[in-house]
PDB file of C-alpha atoms and ligand atoms in Angstrom:
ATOM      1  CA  UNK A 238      27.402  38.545  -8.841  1.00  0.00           C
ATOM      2  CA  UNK A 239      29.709  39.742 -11.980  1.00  0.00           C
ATOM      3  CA  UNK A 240      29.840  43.200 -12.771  1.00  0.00           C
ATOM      4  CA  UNK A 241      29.619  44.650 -16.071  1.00  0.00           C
ATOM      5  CA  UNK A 242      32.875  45.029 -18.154  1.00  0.00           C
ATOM      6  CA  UNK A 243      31.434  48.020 -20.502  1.00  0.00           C
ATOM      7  CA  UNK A 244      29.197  50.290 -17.701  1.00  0.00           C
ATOM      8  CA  UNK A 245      28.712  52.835 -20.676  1.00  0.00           C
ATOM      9  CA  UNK A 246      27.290  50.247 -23.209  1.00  0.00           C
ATOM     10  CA  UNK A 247      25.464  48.178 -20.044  1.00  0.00           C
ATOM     11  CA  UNK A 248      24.008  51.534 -18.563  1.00  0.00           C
ATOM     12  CA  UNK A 249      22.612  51.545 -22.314  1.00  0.00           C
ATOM     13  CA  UNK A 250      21.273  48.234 -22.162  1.00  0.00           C
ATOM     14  CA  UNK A 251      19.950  48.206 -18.817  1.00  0.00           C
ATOM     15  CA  UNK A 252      17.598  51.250 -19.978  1.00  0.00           C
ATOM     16  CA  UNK A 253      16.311  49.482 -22.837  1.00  0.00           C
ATOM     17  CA  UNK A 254      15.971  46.522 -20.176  1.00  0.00           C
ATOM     18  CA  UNK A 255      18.312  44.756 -22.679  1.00  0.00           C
ATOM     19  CA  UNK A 256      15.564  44.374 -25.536  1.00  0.00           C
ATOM     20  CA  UNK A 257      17.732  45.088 -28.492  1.00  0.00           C
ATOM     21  CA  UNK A 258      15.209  43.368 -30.820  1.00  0.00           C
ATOM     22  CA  UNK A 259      13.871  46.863 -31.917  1.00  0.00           C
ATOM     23  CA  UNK A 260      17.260  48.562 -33.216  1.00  0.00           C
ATOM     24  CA  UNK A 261      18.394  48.046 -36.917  1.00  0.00           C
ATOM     25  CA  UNK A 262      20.573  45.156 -37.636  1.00  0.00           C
ATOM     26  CA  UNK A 263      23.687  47.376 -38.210  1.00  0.00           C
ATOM     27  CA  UNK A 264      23.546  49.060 -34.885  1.00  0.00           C
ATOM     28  CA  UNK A 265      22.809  45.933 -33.002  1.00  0.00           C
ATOM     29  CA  UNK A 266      26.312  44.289 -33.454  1.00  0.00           C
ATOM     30  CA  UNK A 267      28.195  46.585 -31.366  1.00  0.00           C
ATOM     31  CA  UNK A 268      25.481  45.574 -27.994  1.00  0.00           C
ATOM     32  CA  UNK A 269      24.842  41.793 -29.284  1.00  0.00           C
ATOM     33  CA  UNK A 270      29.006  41.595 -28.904  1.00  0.00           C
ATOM     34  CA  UNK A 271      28.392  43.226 -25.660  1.00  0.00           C
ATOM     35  CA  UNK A 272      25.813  41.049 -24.713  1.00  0.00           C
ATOM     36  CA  UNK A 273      28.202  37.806 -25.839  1.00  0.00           C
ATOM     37  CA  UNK A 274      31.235  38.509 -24.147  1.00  0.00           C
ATOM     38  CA  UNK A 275      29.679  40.407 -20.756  1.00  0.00           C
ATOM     39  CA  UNK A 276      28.260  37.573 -18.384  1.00  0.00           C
ATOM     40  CA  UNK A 277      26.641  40.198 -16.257  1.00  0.00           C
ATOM     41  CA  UNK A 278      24.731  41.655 -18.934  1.00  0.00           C
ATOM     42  CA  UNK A 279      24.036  38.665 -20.323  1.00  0.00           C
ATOM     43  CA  UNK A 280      22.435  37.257 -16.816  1.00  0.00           C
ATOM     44  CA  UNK A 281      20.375  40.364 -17.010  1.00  0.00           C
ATOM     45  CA  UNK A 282      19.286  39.572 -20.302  1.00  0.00           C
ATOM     46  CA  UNK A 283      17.615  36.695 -19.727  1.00  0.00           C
ATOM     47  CA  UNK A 284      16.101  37.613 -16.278  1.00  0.00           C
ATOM     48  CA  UNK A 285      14.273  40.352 -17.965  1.00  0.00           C
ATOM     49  CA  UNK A 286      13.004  37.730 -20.792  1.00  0.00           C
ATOM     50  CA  UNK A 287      12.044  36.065 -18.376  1.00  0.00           C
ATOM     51  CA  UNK A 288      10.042  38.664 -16.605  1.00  0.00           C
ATOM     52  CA  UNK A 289       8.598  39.212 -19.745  1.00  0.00           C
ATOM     53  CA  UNK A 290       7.497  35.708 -20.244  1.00  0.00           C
ATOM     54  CA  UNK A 291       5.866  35.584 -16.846  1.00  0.00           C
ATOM     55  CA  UNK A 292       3.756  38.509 -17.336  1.00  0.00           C
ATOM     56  CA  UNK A 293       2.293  37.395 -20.248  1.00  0.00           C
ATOM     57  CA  UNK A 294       1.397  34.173 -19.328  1.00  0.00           C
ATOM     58  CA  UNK A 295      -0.096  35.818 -15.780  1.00  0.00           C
ATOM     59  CA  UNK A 296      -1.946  37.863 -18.048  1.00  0.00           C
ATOM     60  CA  UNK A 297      -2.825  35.096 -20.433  1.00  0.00           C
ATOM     61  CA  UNK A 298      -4.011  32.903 -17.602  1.00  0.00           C
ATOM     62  CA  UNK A 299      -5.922  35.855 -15.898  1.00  0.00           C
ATOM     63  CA  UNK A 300      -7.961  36.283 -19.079  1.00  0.00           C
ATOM     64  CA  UNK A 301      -8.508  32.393 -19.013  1.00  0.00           C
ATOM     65  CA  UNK A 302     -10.159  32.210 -16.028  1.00  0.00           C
ATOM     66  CA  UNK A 303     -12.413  35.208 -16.322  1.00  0.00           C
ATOM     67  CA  UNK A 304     -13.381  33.701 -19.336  1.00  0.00           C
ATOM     68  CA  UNK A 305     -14.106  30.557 -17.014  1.00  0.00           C
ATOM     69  CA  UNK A 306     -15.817  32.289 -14.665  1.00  0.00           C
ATOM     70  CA  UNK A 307     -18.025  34.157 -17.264  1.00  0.00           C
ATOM     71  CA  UNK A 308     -19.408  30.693 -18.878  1.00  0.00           C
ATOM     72  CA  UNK A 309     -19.783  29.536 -15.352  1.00  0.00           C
ATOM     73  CA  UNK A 310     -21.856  32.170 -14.194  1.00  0.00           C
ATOM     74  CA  UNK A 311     -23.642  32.263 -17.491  1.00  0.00           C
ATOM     75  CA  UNK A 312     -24.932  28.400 -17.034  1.00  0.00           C
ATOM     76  CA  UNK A 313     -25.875  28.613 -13.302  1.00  0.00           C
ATOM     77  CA  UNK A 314     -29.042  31.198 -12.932  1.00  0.00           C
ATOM     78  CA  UNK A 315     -28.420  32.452  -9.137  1.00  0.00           C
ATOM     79  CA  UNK A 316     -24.925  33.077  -9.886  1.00  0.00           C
ATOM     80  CA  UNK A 317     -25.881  35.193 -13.150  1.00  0.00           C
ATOM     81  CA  UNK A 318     -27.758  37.627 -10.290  1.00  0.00           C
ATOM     82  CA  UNK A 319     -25.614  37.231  -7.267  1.00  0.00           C
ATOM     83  CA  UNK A 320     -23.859  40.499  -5.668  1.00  0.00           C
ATOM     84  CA  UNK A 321     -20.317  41.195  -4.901  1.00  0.00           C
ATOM     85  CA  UNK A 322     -19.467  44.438  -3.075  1.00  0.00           C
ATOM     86  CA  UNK A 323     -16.528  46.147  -3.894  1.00  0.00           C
ATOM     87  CA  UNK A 324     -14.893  49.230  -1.177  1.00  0.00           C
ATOM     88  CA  UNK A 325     -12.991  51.643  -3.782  1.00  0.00           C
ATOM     89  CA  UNK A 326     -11.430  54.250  -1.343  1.00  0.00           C
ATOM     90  CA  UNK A 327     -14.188  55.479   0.330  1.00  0.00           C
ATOM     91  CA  UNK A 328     -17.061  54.239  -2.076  1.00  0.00           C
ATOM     92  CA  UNK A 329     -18.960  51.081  -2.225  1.00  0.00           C
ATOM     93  CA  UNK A 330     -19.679  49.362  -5.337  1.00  0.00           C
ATOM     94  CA  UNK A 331     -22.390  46.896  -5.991  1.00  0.00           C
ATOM     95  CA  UNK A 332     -21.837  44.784  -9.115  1.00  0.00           C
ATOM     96  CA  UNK A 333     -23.551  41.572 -10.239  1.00  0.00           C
ATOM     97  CA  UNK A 334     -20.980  38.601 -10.210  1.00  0.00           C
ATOM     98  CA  UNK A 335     -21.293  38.664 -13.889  1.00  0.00           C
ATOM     99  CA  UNK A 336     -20.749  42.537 -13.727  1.00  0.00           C
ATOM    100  CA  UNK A 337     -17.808  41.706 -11.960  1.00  0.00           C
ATOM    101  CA  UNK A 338     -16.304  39.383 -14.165  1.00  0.00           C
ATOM    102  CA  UNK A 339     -16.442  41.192 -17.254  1.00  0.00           C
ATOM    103  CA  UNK A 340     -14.863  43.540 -15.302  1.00  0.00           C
ATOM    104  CA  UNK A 341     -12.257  41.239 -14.402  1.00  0.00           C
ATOM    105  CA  UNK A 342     -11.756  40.170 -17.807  1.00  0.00           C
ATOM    106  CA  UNK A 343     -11.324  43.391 -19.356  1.00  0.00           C
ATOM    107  CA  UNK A 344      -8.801  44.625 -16.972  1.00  0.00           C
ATOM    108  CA  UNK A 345      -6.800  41.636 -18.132  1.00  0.00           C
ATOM    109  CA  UNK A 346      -7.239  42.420 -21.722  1.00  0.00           C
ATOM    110  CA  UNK A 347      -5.314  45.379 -21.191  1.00  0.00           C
ATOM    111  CA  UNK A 348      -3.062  44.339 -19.315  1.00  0.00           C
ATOM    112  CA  UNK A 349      -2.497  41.697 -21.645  1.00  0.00           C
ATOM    113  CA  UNK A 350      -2.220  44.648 -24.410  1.00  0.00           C
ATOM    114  CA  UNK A 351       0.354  46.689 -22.092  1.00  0.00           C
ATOM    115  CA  UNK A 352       3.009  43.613 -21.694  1.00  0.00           C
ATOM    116  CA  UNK A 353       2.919  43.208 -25.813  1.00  0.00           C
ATOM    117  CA  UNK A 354       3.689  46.529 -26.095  1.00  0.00           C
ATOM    118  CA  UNK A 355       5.520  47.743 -23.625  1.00  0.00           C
ATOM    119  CA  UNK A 356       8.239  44.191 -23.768  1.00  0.00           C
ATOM    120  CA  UNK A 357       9.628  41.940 -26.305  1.00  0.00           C
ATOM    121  CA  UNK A 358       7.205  38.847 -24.875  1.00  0.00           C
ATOM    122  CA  UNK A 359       5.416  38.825 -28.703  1.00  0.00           C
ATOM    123  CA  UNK A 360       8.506  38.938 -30.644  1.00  0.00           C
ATOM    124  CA  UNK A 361      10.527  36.621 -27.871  1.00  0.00           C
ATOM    125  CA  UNK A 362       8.123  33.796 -28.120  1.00  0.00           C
ATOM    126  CA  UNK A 363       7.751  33.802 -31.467  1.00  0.00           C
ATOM    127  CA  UNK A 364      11.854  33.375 -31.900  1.00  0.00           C
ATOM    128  CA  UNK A 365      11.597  30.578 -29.540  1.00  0.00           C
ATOM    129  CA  UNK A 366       8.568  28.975 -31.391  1.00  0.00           C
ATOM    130  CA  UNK A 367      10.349  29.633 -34.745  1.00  0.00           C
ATOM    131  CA  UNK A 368      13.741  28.056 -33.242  1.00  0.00           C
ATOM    132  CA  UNK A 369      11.772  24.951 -31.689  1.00  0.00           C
ATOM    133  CA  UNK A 370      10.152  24.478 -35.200  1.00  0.00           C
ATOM    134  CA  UNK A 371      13.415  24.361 -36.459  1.00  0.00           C
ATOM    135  CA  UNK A 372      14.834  21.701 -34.552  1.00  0.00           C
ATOM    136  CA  UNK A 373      11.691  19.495 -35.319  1.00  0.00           C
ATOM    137  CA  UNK A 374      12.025  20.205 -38.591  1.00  0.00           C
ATOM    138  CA  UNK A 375      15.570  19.229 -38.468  1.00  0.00           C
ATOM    139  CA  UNK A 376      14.468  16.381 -36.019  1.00  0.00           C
ATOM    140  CA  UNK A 377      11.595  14.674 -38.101  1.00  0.00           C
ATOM    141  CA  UNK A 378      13.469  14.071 -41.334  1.00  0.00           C
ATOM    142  CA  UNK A 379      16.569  12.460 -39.365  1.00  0.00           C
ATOM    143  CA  UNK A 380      14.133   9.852 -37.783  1.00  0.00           C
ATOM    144  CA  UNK A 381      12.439   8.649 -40.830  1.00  0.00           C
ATOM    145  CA  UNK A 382      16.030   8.098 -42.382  1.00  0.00           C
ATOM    146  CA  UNK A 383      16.730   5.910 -39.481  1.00  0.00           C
ATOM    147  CA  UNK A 384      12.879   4.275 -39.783  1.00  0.00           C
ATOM    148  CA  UNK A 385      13.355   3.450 -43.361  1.00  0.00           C
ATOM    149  CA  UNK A 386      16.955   2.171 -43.021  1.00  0.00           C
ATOM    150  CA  UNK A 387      15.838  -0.831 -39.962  1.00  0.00           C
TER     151      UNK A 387
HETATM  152 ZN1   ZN B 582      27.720  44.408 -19.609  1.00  0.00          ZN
END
């Protein structure tokens, strides 16, 4: 593993888990030349994209298949009245299964909420999605060139 060839300007980085998408423009170029000439910060980088990335989509998918679950439980009548016991510390909990998956679903609502605040996941993907539109857009016009030359 490489090492970091600015600590002061990596410790920085490291504590804003090397999101430097919410600093001005004119105070960015000093840590995005960091970023492009220190490998190890640059590793780090995308890891904690990444990260990001995969929370999201946990989240995203959790949310999914409450959903799922709720329209499940809603069509088939014993389910709609069917128990689940929960043990919270020293407590026991008796919920419906529909209980429980609202529940369910609204603990991945906010956890859904805490990721798009508390990482650069929102304003990530919508770089990528603006770059991949990008190079369609550059994409598309090249092929019908070629299509109406042949
Ligand atoms: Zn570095």
């Amino acid at each position: 593993m490489s090492t970091c060839t600015d600590s002061v300007v990596g410790d920085i980085l490291s504590s804003w888990r090397y999101d430097i998408s919410g600093i001005s423009p004119e105070m960015r170029t000093d840590y995005e030349q960091h970023l492009a000439t220190c490998k190890h910060c640059r590793a780090r980088q995308r890891l904690h994209r990444a990260i990001d990335v995969v929370l999201i989509s946990v989240s995203t998918l959790s949310i999914m298949a409450f959903l799922l679950a709720l329209a499940v439980i809603h069509h088939i009548e014993p389910l709609r009245t069917a128990a689940v016991v929960m043990h919270l510390e020293h407590t026991q909990l008796v919920l419906t299964l529909q209980a429980a998956a609202i529940l369910g679903l609204l603990a991945s609502l906010v956890a859904w909420i805490l990721v798009a605040i508390a990482t650069p996941a929102p304003v990530f993907l919508t770089g990528v999605a603006i770059e991949q539109a990008r190079v369609l857009q550059d994409r598309i016009p090249e092929e019908l060139r070629i299509r109406i030359r042949a």
